[in-house]
Amino acid sequence: VNQLEIRNLHARIVDGETILNGVNLVLPKGQVHAIMGPNGAGKSTLGKIIAGDPSYEITKGDILMDGESILEMEADERARKGLFLAFQYPVEVPGVSNANFLRLALQAKKGGEVNLTEFYSKLQKALETLEWDESILTRYLNDGFSGGEKKRNEIMHMMVLEPTYAIMDETDSGLDIDALKVVAKGVNAMRGPNFGALLITHYQRLLNYIVPDMVHVMIDGRIVTSGGPELAMKLEEQGYEWVKELAVSN
Ligand code: ADP
Ligand code: MG
Ligand code: MG
């Protein structure tokens, strides 16, 4: 089974409030799905739980990657298995250049030495797609990066690490339209039979440039409705009120 499956997932803050109330979602490898929903719906919490954030506990359900439960795996093991979490990136790594950090991350993922020629050719290709200058490689990771540079850099790392499944939370926030287009170009370049992505977003804007195979709407910690890209358009036009009513009547 080539898919990332979230199966009846219930979760709460450790010793605290319940946030997820039975999330069901299947992301087949080769597809891009969007999760939309109003503020506070639990979208970011879902992303963090997939990443293995220890501040939440799963009370019921499972998360399976290609048929294997990842719940007992540490975050780095999940990454080795091919999961990439854009938002989980280190805030700043002083003293480590961007390229070196990425090389070490790739080495950790592969569990062995990285072929440097291959590595640099992947880097070049990613920079070209992202319309970016090489000077970004020698800067310390995220040190003094603008918000847009950080987002673009996350996408560059994703392109080089070639994950099987990527989760991106609010990748569009704080980007101007040109940066948004470039980020979308990177994600679209990754699309193919060996790559699946979950785009978590509050707004429809990003989905004009990365057209998803499916859109899921989360309200109060559950997916209440799913559909094609037209669902995102409807949300943009009509807001979330009608889905909230759907959530209550379900
Ligand atoms: P979204 O990303 O959809 O806006 P979040 O997942 O960020 O929603 O948050 C869902 C709800 O859970 C919010 O009410 C938020 O305040 C609460 N929440 C999430 N994580 C924590 C936490 N670590 N501590 C306290 N409240 C939290
Ligand atoms: Mg929020
Ligand atoms: Mg959020």
PDB file of C-alpha atoms and ligand atoms in Angstrom:
ATOM      1  CA  VAL A   1       0.000   0.000   0.000  1.00  0.00           C
ATOM      2  CA  ASN A   2       1.741   3.129  -1.208  1.00  0.00           C
ATOM      3  CA  GLN A   3       0.043   5.757   0.867  1.00  0.00           C
ATOM      4  CA  LEU A   4       0.176   7.853   3.981  1.00  0.00           C
ATOM      5  CA  GLU A   5      -2.886   6.966   6.015  1.00  0.00           C
ATOM      6  CA  ILE A   6      -4.279   8.769   9.021  1.00  0.00           C
ATOM      7  CA  ARG A   7      -6.732   6.375  10.583  1.00  0.00           C
ATOM      8  CA  ASN A   8      -9.348   7.523  13.096  1.00  0.00           C
ATOM      9  CA  LEU A   9      -6.776   9.685  14.843  1.00  0.00           C
ATOM     10  CA  HIS A  10      -7.696  11.093  18.241  1.00  0.00           C
ATOM     11  CA  ALA A  11      -5.116  13.169  20.056  1.00  0.00           C
ATOM     12  CA  ARG A  12      -4.757  15.606  22.905  1.00  0.00           C
ATOM     13  CA  ILE A  13      -2.190  17.900  24.408  1.00  0.00           C
ATOM     14  CA  VAL A  14      -0.273  15.791  26.957  1.00  0.00           C
ATOM     15  CA  ASP A  15      -2.508  15.791  30.054  1.00  0.00           C
ATOM     16  CA  GLY A  16      -4.685  18.398  28.437  1.00  0.00           C
ATOM     17  CA  GLU A  17      -7.331  19.328  25.946  1.00  0.00           C
ATOM     18  CA  THR A  18      -8.368  17.025  23.090  1.00  0.00           C
ATOM     19  CA  ILE A  19      -7.568  18.554  19.695  1.00  0.00           C
ATOM     20  CA  LEU A  20      -8.110  15.795  17.135  1.00  0.00           C
ATOM     21  CA  ASN A  21     -11.423  13.948  17.211  1.00  0.00           C
ATOM     22  CA  GLY A  22     -11.072  11.137  14.699  1.00  0.00           C
ATOM     23  CA  VAL A  23      -9.163  12.301  11.630  1.00  0.00           C
ATOM     24  CA  ASN A  24      -9.401  10.012   8.601  1.00  0.00           C
ATOM     25  CA  LEU A  25      -7.332  10.799   5.555  1.00  0.00           C
ATOM     26  CA  VAL A  26      -5.533   8.818   2.862  1.00  0.00           C
ATOM     27  CA  LEU A  27      -2.797  10.407   0.780  1.00  0.00           C
ATOM     28  CA  PRO A  28      -1.799   8.048  -2.044  1.00  0.00           C
ATOM     29  CA  LYS A  29       1.816   8.301  -3.173  1.00  0.00           C
ATOM     30  CA  GLY A  30       1.882  10.378  -6.350  1.00  0.00           C
ATOM     31  CA  GLN A  31      -0.802  12.821  -5.216  1.00  0.00           C
ATOM     32  CA  VAL A  32      -0.963  16.248  -3.636  1.00  0.00           C
ATOM     33  CA  HIS A  33      -3.744  16.879  -1.139  1.00  0.00           C
ATOM     34  CA  ALA A  34      -4.654  20.080   0.648  1.00  0.00           C
ATOM     35  CA  ILE A  35      -6.025  20.392   4.161  1.00  0.00           C
ATOM     36  CA  MET A  36      -7.970  23.582   4.653  1.00  0.00           C
ATOM     37  CA  GLY A  37      -9.963  24.851   7.582  1.00  0.00           C
ATOM     38  CA  PRO A  38     -10.598  27.810   9.861  1.00  0.00           C
ATOM     39  CA  ASN A  39      -8.116  28.922  12.508  1.00  0.00           C
ATOM     40  CA  GLY A  40      -7.995  26.575  15.461  1.00  0.00           C
ATOM     41  CA  ALA A  41      -9.384  23.568  13.564  1.00  0.00           C
ATOM     42  CA  GLY A  42      -6.349  21.447  14.438  1.00  0.00           C
ATOM     43  CA  LYS A  43      -4.489  21.519  11.099  1.00  0.00           C
ATOM     44  CA  SER A  44      -1.080  22.417  12.519  1.00  0.00           C
ATOM     45  CA  THR A  45      -1.574  19.963  15.381  1.00  0.00           C
ATOM     46  CA  LEU A  46      -2.121  17.202  12.843  1.00  0.00           C
ATOM     47  CA  GLY A  47       1.078  18.219  11.051  1.00  0.00           C
ATOM     48  CA  LYS A  48       3.048  18.242  14.292  1.00  0.00           C
ATOM     49  CA  ILE A  49       1.679  14.856  15.303  1.00  0.00           C
ATOM     50  CA  ILE A  50       2.688  13.363  11.958  1.00  0.00           C
ATOM     51  CA  ALA A  51       6.132  14.826  12.685  1.00  0.00           C
ATOM     52  CA  GLY A  52       6.225  13.101  16.070  1.00  0.00           C
ATOM     53  CA  ASP A  53       5.904  16.144  18.329  1.00  0.00           C
ATOM     54  CA  PRO A  54       6.036  14.806  21.922  1.00  0.00           C
ATOM     55  CA  SER A  55       3.776  17.525  23.309  1.00  0.00           C
ATOM     56  CA  TYR A  56       0.759  15.605  22.003  1.00  0.00           C
ATOM     57  CA  GLU A  57      -0.465  12.125  22.830  1.00  0.00           C
ATOM     58  CA  ILE A  58      -2.439   9.838  20.588  1.00  0.00           C
ATOM     59  CA  THR A  59      -5.425   8.429  22.441  1.00  0.00           C
ATOM     60  CA  LYS A  60      -6.835   6.393  19.569  1.00  0.00           C
ATOM     61  CA  GLY A  61      -6.124   5.575  15.934  1.00  0.00           C
ATOM     62  CA  ASP A  62      -2.946   5.256  13.913  1.00  0.00           C
ATOM     63  CA  ILE A  63      -0.712   6.838  11.277  1.00  0.00           C
ATOM     64  CA  LEU A  64       0.615   4.450   8.650  1.00  0.00           C
ATOM     65  CA  MET A  65       3.262   5.064   6.055  1.00  0.00           C
ATOM     66  CA  ASP A  66       3.150   2.503   3.260  1.00  0.00           C
ATOM     67  CA  GLY A  67       1.258   0.201   5.603  1.00  0.00           C
ATOM     68  CA  GLU A  68       3.615   0.567   8.554  1.00  0.00           C
ATOM     69  CA  SER A  69       2.657   2.412  11.741  1.00  0.00           C
ATOM     70  CA  ILE A  70       4.995   5.319  12.462  1.00  0.00           C
ATOM     71  CA  LEU A  71       3.617   6.167  15.910  1.00  0.00           C
ATOM     72  CA  GLU A  72       6.451   4.483  17.792  1.00  0.00           C
ATOM     73  CA  MET A  73       9.156   6.051  15.605  1.00  0.00           C
ATOM     74  CA  GLU A  74      11.199   9.067  16.658  1.00  0.00           C
ATOM     75  CA  ALA A  75      11.110  12.089  14.373  1.00  0.00           C
ATOM     76  CA  ASP A  76      14.514  11.296  12.801  1.00  0.00           C
ATOM     77  CA  GLU A  77      13.445   7.741  12.027  1.00  0.00           C
ATOM     78  CA  ARG A  78      10.338   9.071  10.297  1.00  0.00           C
ATOM     79  CA  ALA A  79      12.606  11.277   8.198  1.00  0.00           C
ATOM     80  CA  ARG A  80      14.804   8.326   7.250  1.00  0.00           C
ATOM     81  CA  LYS A  81      11.675   6.496   6.145  1.00  0.00           C
ATOM     82  CA  GLY A  82      11.014   9.318   3.699  1.00  0.00           C
ATOM     83  CA  LEU A  83       8.868  11.826   5.552  1.00  0.00           C
ATOM     84  CA  PHE A  84       9.657  15.525   5.210  1.00  0.00           C
ATOM     85  CA  LEU A  85       8.162  18.200   7.422  1.00  0.00           C
ATOM     86  CA  ALA A  86       8.836  21.632   6.068  1.00  0.00           C
ATOM     87  CA  PHE A  87       7.692  23.577   9.127  1.00  0.00           C
ATOM     88  CA  GLN A  88       9.861  21.510  11.463  1.00  0.00           C
ATOM     89  CA  TYR A  89      13.002  23.108  10.172  1.00  0.00           C
ATOM     90  CA  PRO A  90      15.521  24.528  12.660  1.00  0.00           C
ATOM     91  CA  VAL A  91      15.018  28.176  13.323  1.00  0.00           C
ATOM     92  CA  GLU A  92      18.701  29.012  12.990  1.00  0.00           C
ATOM     93  CA  VAL A  93      21.918  27.025  12.867  1.00  0.00           C
ATOM     94  CA  PRO A  94      24.798  29.430  13.410  1.00  0.00           C
ATOM     95  CA  GLY A  95      28.188  28.182  12.250  1.00  0.00           C
ATOM     96  CA  VAL A  96      26.768  25.602   9.837  1.00  0.00           C
ATOM     97  CA  SER A  97      26.420  26.594   6.217  1.00  0.00           C
ATOM     98  CA  ASN A  98      23.176  25.917   4.442  1.00  0.00           C
ATOM     99  CA  ALA A  99      24.811  23.471   2.010  1.00  0.00           C
ATOM    100  CA  ASN A 100      26.629  21.610   4.774  1.00  0.00           C
ATOM    101  CA  PHE A 101      23.499  21.275   6.835  1.00  0.00           C
ATOM    102  CA  LEU A 102      21.687  19.860   3.839  1.00  0.00           C
ATOM    103  CA  ARG A 103      24.522  17.462   3.032  1.00  0.00           C
ATOM    104  CA  LEU A 104      24.472  16.165   6.631  1.00  0.00           C
ATOM    105  CA  ALA A 105      20.688  15.802   6.507  1.00  0.00           C
ATOM    106  CA  LEU A 106      20.955  13.828   3.266  1.00  0.00           C
ATOM    107  CA  GLN A 107      23.712  11.695   4.774  1.00  0.00           C
ATOM    108  CA  ALA A 108      21.556  10.978   7.835  1.00  0.00           C
ATOM    109  CA  LYS A 109      18.636  10.071   5.612  1.00  0.00           C
ATOM    110  CA  LYS A 110      20.699   7.746   3.429  1.00  0.00           C
ATOM    111  CA  GLY A 111      22.667   6.313   6.310  1.00  0.00           C
ATOM    112  CA  GLY A 112      25.969   6.719   4.492  1.00  0.00           C
ATOM    113  CA  GLU A 113      28.321   9.017   2.627  1.00  0.00           C
ATOM    114  CA  VAL A 114      26.810  11.272   0.013  1.00  0.00           C
ATOM    115  CA  ASN A 115      28.286  11.411  -3.471  1.00  0.00           C
ATOM    116  CA  LEU A 116      29.373  15.055  -3.690  1.00  0.00           C
ATOM    117  CA  THR A 117      29.099  15.379  -7.457  1.00  0.00           C
ATOM    118  CA  GLU A 118      25.575  14.039  -7.326  1.00  0.00           C
ATOM    119  CA  PHE A 119      24.763  16.258  -4.357  1.00  0.00           C
ATOM    120  CA  TYR A 120      25.951  19.419  -6.081  1.00  0.00           C
ATOM    121  CA  SER A 121      24.159  18.609  -9.291  1.00  0.00           C
ATOM    122  CA  LYS A 122      20.905  18.163  -7.327  1.00  0.00           C
ATOM    123  CA  LEU A 123      21.560  21.455  -5.556  1.00  0.00           C
ATOM    124  CA  GLN A 124      22.158  23.225  -8.866  1.00  0.00           C
ATOM    125  CA  LYS A 125      18.976  21.845 -10.328  1.00  0.00           C
ATOM    126  CA  ALA A 126      16.941  22.905  -7.299  1.00  0.00           C
ATOM    127  CA  LEU A 127      18.440  26.413  -7.368  1.00  0.00           C
ATOM    128  CA  GLU A 128      17.629  26.703 -11.055  1.00  0.00           C
ATOM    129  CA  THR A 129      13.998  25.684 -10.538  1.00  0.00           C
ATOM    130  CA  LEU A 130      13.689  28.070  -7.619  1.00  0.00           C
ATOM    131  CA  GLU A 131      15.348  30.876  -9.605  1.00  0.00           C
ATOM    132  CA  TRP A 132      17.910  31.304  -6.884  1.00  0.00           C
ATOM    133  CA  ASP A 133      21.491  32.360  -6.510  1.00  0.00           C
ATOM    134  CA  GLU A 134      24.282  30.081  -5.255  1.00  0.00           C
ATOM    135  CA  SER A 135      25.197  32.577  -2.562  1.00  0.00           C
ATOM    136  CA  ILE A 136      22.392  31.140  -0.411  1.00  0.00           C
ATOM    137  CA  LEU A 137      24.409  27.928  -0.013  1.00  0.00           C
ATOM    138  CA  THR A 138      27.303  29.409   1.922  1.00  0.00           C
ATOM    139  CA  ARG A 139      25.206  31.399   4.375  1.00  0.00           C
ATOM    140  CA  TYR A 140      24.569  29.924   7.825  1.00  0.00           C
ATOM    141  CA  LEU A 141      21.254  28.104   7.846  1.00  0.00           C
ATOM    142  CA  ASN A 142      18.381  30.513   8.396  1.00  0.00           C
ATOM    143  CA  ASP A 143      20.747  33.080   9.946  1.00  0.00           C
ATOM    144  CA  GLY A 144      19.293  36.403   8.863  1.00  0.00           C
ATOM    145  CA  PHE A 145      17.110  34.737   6.227  1.00  0.00           C
ATOM    146  CA  SER A 146      13.953  36.649   5.432  1.00  0.00           C
ATOM    147  CA  GLY A 147      10.631  34.846   5.846  1.00  0.00           C
ATOM    148  CA  GLY A 148      10.488  34.289   2.097  1.00  0.00           C
ATOM    149  CA  GLU A 149      14.064  32.981   1.967  1.00  0.00           C
ATOM    150  CA  LYS A 150      13.284  30.501   4.744  1.00  0.00           C
ATOM    151  CA  LYS A 151      10.288  29.117   2.868  1.00  0.00           C
ATOM    152  CA  ARG A 152      12.170  28.933  -0.400  1.00  0.00           C
ATOM    153  CA  ASN A 153      15.055  27.234   1.370  1.00  0.00           C
ATOM    154  CA  GLU A 154      12.743  24.615   2.875  1.00  0.00           C
ATOM    155  CA  ILE A 155      11.549  23.778  -0.604  1.00  0.00           C
ATOM    156  CA  MET A 156      15.143  23.585  -1.840  1.00  0.00           C
ATOM    157  CA  HIS A 157      16.007  21.138   0.949  1.00  0.00           C
ATOM    158  CA  MET A 158      12.933  19.106   0.099  1.00  0.00           C
ATOM    159  CA  MET A 159      13.979  18.952  -3.547  1.00  0.00           C
ATOM    160  CA  VAL A 160      17.421  17.640  -2.632  1.00  0.00           C
ATOM    161  CA  LEU A 161      16.243  15.224   0.075  1.00  0.00           C
ATOM    162  CA  GLU A 162      13.584  13.777  -2.234  1.00  0.00           C
ATOM    163  CA  PRO A 163      11.148  12.594   0.436  1.00  0.00           C
ATOM    164  CA  THR A 164       8.345  10.159  -0.312  1.00  0.00           C
ATOM    165  CA  TYR A 165       5.825  12.204   1.629  1.00  0.00           C
ATOM    166  CA  ALA A 166       6.043  15.878   2.485  1.00  0.00           C
ATOM    167  CA  ILE A 167       3.889  17.818   4.912  1.00  0.00           C
ATOM    168  CA  MET A 168       3.888  21.566   4.449  1.00  0.00           C
ATOM    169  CA  ASP A 169       2.145  23.798   6.957  1.00  0.00           C
ATOM    170  CA  GLU A 170       1.315  27.345   5.858  1.00  0.00           C
ATOM    171  CA  THR A 171       4.148  27.343   3.340  1.00  0.00           C
ATOM    172  CA  ASP A 172       2.361  30.262   1.734  1.00  0.00           C
ATOM    173  CA  SER A 173       2.145  32.509   4.768  1.00  0.00           C
ATOM    174  CA  GLY A 174       4.139  35.701   4.473  1.00  0.00           C
ATOM    175  CA  LEU A 175       5.081  35.137   0.834  1.00  0.00           C
ATOM    176  CA  ASP A 176       4.498  37.755  -1.814  1.00  0.00           C
ATOM    177  CA  ILE A 177       3.027  36.533  -5.063  1.00  0.00           C
ATOM    178  CA  ASP A 178       6.365  36.110  -6.862  1.00  0.00           C
ATOM    179  CA  ALA A 179       7.845  34.061  -4.015  1.00  0.00           C
ATOM    180  CA  LEU A 180       4.651  32.026  -3.859  1.00  0.00           C
ATOM    181  CA  LYS A 181       4.919  31.180  -7.549  1.00  0.00           C
ATOM    182  CA  VAL A 182       8.528  30.093  -7.157  1.00  0.00           C
ATOM    183  CA  VAL A 183       7.723  27.914  -4.143  1.00  0.00           C
ATOM    184  CA  ALA A 184       4.865  26.363  -6.134  1.00  0.00           C
ATOM    185  CA  LYS A 185       7.257  25.721  -9.007  1.00  0.00           C
ATOM    186  CA  GLY A 186       9.491  23.744  -6.656  1.00  0.00           C
ATOM    187  CA  VAL A 187       6.618  21.652  -5.312  1.00  0.00           C
ATOM    188  CA  ASN A 188       5.249  21.057  -8.806  1.00  0.00           C
ATOM    189  CA  ALA A 189       8.697  19.951  -9.977  1.00  0.00           C
ATOM    190  CA  MET A 190       8.618  17.267  -7.282  1.00  0.00           C
ATOM    191  CA  ARG A 191       5.276  15.879  -8.403  1.00  0.00           C
ATOM    192  CA  GLY A 192       5.410  12.369  -9.784  1.00  0.00           C
ATOM    193  CA  PRO A 193       4.619   8.758  -8.914  1.00  0.00           C
ATOM    194  CA  ASN A 194       7.121   8.650  -6.028  1.00  0.00           C
ATOM    195  CA  PHE A 195       6.065  11.777  -4.182  1.00  0.00           C
ATOM    196  CA  GLY A 196       3.019  12.654  -2.126  1.00  0.00           C
ATOM    197  CA  ALA A 197       2.339  15.933  -0.358  1.00  0.00           C
ATOM    198  CA  LEU A 198      -0.083  17.313   2.191  1.00  0.00           C
ATOM    199  CA  LEU A 199      -0.416  21.068   1.942  1.00  0.00           C
ATOM    200  CA  ILE A 200      -1.903  22.625   5.036  1.00  0.00           C
ATOM    201  CA  THR A 201      -3.287  26.041   4.281  1.00  0.00           C
ATOM    202  CA  HIS A 202      -5.872  28.475   5.527  1.00  0.00           C
ATOM    203  CA  TYR A 203      -6.232  30.244   2.181  1.00  0.00           C
ATOM    204  CA  GLN A 204      -7.018  29.090  -1.324  1.00  0.00           C
ATOM    205  CA  ARG A 205      -4.337  31.321  -2.897  1.00  0.00           C
ATOM    206  CA  LEU A 206      -1.528  28.733  -2.882  1.00  0.00           C
ATOM    207  CA  LEU A 207      -3.835  26.217  -4.568  1.00  0.00           C
ATOM    208  CA  ASN A 208      -4.044  28.407  -7.664  1.00  0.00           C
ATOM    209  CA  TYR A 209      -0.425  27.490  -8.277  1.00  0.00           C
ATOM    210  CA  ILE A 210      -0.286  24.005  -6.808  1.00  0.00           C
ATOM    211  CA  VAL A 211      -3.506  22.426  -7.990  1.00  0.00           C
ATOM    212  CA  PRO A 212      -4.271  19.619  -5.530  1.00  0.00           C
ATOM    213  CA  ASP A 213      -5.716  16.240  -6.428  1.00  0.00           C
ATOM    214  CA  MET A 214      -7.991  16.541  -3.412  1.00  0.00           C
ATOM    215  CA  VAL A 215      -9.012  19.070  -0.797  1.00  0.00           C
ATOM    216  CA  HIS A 216     -10.020  18.092   2.741  1.00  0.00           C
ATOM    217  CA  VAL A 217     -11.701  20.468   5.134  1.00  0.00           C
ATOM    218  CA  MET A 218     -10.972  20.203   8.839  1.00  0.00           C
ATOM    219  CA  ILE A 219     -13.285  21.587  11.507  1.00  0.00           C
ATOM    220  CA  ASP A 220     -13.003  20.882  15.237  1.00  0.00           C
ATOM    221  CA  GLY A 221     -10.372  18.212  14.793  1.00  0.00           C
ATOM    222  CA  ARG A 222     -12.092  16.178  12.093  1.00  0.00           C
ATOM    223  CA  ILE A 223     -12.214  16.106   8.303  1.00  0.00           C
ATOM    224  CA  VAL A 224     -15.820  17.044   7.624  1.00  0.00           C
ATOM    225  CA  THR A 225     -15.811  17.098   3.844  1.00  0.00           C
ATOM    226  CA  SER A 226     -13.480  16.355   0.937  1.00  0.00           C
ATOM    227  CA  GLY A 227     -13.565  17.112  -2.753  1.00  0.00           C
ATOM    228  CA  GLY A 228     -11.608  18.270  -5.774  1.00  0.00           C
ATOM    229  CA  PRO A 229      -9.898  21.631  -6.309  1.00  0.00           C
ATOM    230  CA  GLU A 230     -13.308  23.260  -6.820  1.00  0.00           C
ATOM    231  CA  LEU A 231     -13.934  22.821  -3.087  1.00  0.00           C
ATOM    232  CA  ALA A 232     -11.123  25.285  -2.368  1.00  0.00           C
ATOM    233  CA  MET A 233     -12.762  27.800  -4.731  1.00  0.00           C
ATOM    234  CA  LYS A 234     -16.087  27.381  -2.966  1.00  0.00           C
ATOM    235  CA  LEU A 235     -14.426  28.011   0.419  1.00  0.00           C
ATOM    236  CA  GLU A 236     -12.748  31.117  -0.951  1.00  0.00           C
ATOM    237  CA  GLU A 237     -16.105  32.445  -2.166  1.00  0.00           C
ATOM    238  CA  GLN A 238     -18.375  31.327   0.656  1.00  0.00           C
ATOM    239  CA  GLY A 239     -16.103  31.032   3.689  1.00  0.00           C
ATOM    240  CA  TYR A 240     -16.256  28.261   6.260  1.00  0.00           C
ATOM    241  CA  GLU A 241     -19.730  28.814   7.742  1.00  0.00           C
ATOM    242  CA  TRP A 242     -21.462  26.238   5.547  1.00  0.00           C
ATOM    243  CA  VAL A 243     -18.901  23.571   6.422  1.00  0.00           C
ATOM    244  CA  LYS A 244     -19.257  24.394  10.116  1.00  0.00           C
ATOM    245  CA  GLU A 245     -22.971  23.625   9.789  1.00  0.00           C
ATOM    246  CA  LEU A 246     -22.038  20.385   8.069  1.00  0.00           C
ATOM    247  CA  ALA A 247     -19.761  19.557  11.011  1.00  0.00           C
ATOM    248  CA  VAL A 248     -22.573  20.083  13.495  1.00  0.00           C
ATOM    249  CA  SER A 249     -25.106  18.015  11.550  1.00  0.00           C
ATOM    250  CA  ASN A 250     -22.707  15.082  11.103  1.00  0.00           C
TER     251      ASN A 250
HETATM  252  P1  ADP B   1      -4.951  25.403  13.092  1.00  0.00           P
HETATM  253  O1  ADP B   1      -3.591  25.086  12.608  1.00  0.00           O
HETATM  254  O2  ADP B   1      -6.022  24.698  12.348  1.00  0.00           O
HETATM  255  O3  ADP B   1      -5.211  26.869  13.156  1.00  0.00           O
HETATM  256  P2  ADP B   1      -3.987  24.359  15.614  1.00  0.00           P
HETATM  257  O4  ADP B   1      -3.702  22.929  15.374  1.00  0.00           O
HETATM  258  O5  ADP B   1      -2.849  25.288  15.638  1.00  0.00           O
HETATM  259  O6  ADP B   1      -5.107  24.858  14.598  1.00  0.00           O
HETATM  260  O7  ADP B   1      -4.754  24.477  17.000  1.00  0.00           O
HETATM  261  C1  ADP B   1      -5.957  23.789  17.309  1.00  0.00           C
HETATM  262  C2  ADP B   1      -6.391  24.133  18.724  1.00  0.00           C
HETATM  263  O8  ADP B   1      -5.553  23.488  19.659  1.00  0.00           O
HETATM  264  C3  ADP B   1      -6.315  25.606  19.039  1.00  0.00           C
HETATM  265  O9  ADP B   1      -7.387  25.942  19.872  1.00  0.00           O
HETATM  266  C4  ADP B   1      -4.988  25.719  19.765  1.00  0.00           C
HETATM  267  O10 ADP B   1      -4.985  26.806  20.633  1.00  0.00           O
HETATM  268  C5  ADP B   1      -4.930  24.417  20.511  1.00  0.00           C
HETATM  269  N1  ADP B   1      -3.559  23.937  20.730  1.00  0.00           N
HETATM  270  C6  ADP B   1      -2.794  23.293  19.845  1.00  0.00           C
HETATM  271  N2  ADP B   1      -1.596  22.967  20.383  1.00  0.00           N
HETATM  272  C7  ADP B   1      -1.611  23.446  21.628  1.00  0.00           C
HETATM  273  C8  ADP B   1      -0.666  23.423  22.714  1.00  0.00           C
HETATM  274  N3  ADP B   1       0.543  22.844  22.579  1.00  0.00           N
HETATM  275  N4  ADP B   1      -1.027  23.996  23.872  1.00  0.00           N
HETATM  276  C9  ADP B   1      -2.237  24.572  24.012  1.00  0.00           C
HETATM  277  N5  ADP B   1      -3.172  24.618  23.050  1.00  0.00           N
HETATM  278  C10 ADP B   1      -2.872  24.071  21.869  1.00  0.00           C
HETATM  279 MG    MG B   2      -3.709  28.575  13.642  1.00  0.00          MG
HETATM  280 MG    MG B   3      -2.072  26.247  11.827  1.00  0.00          MG
END
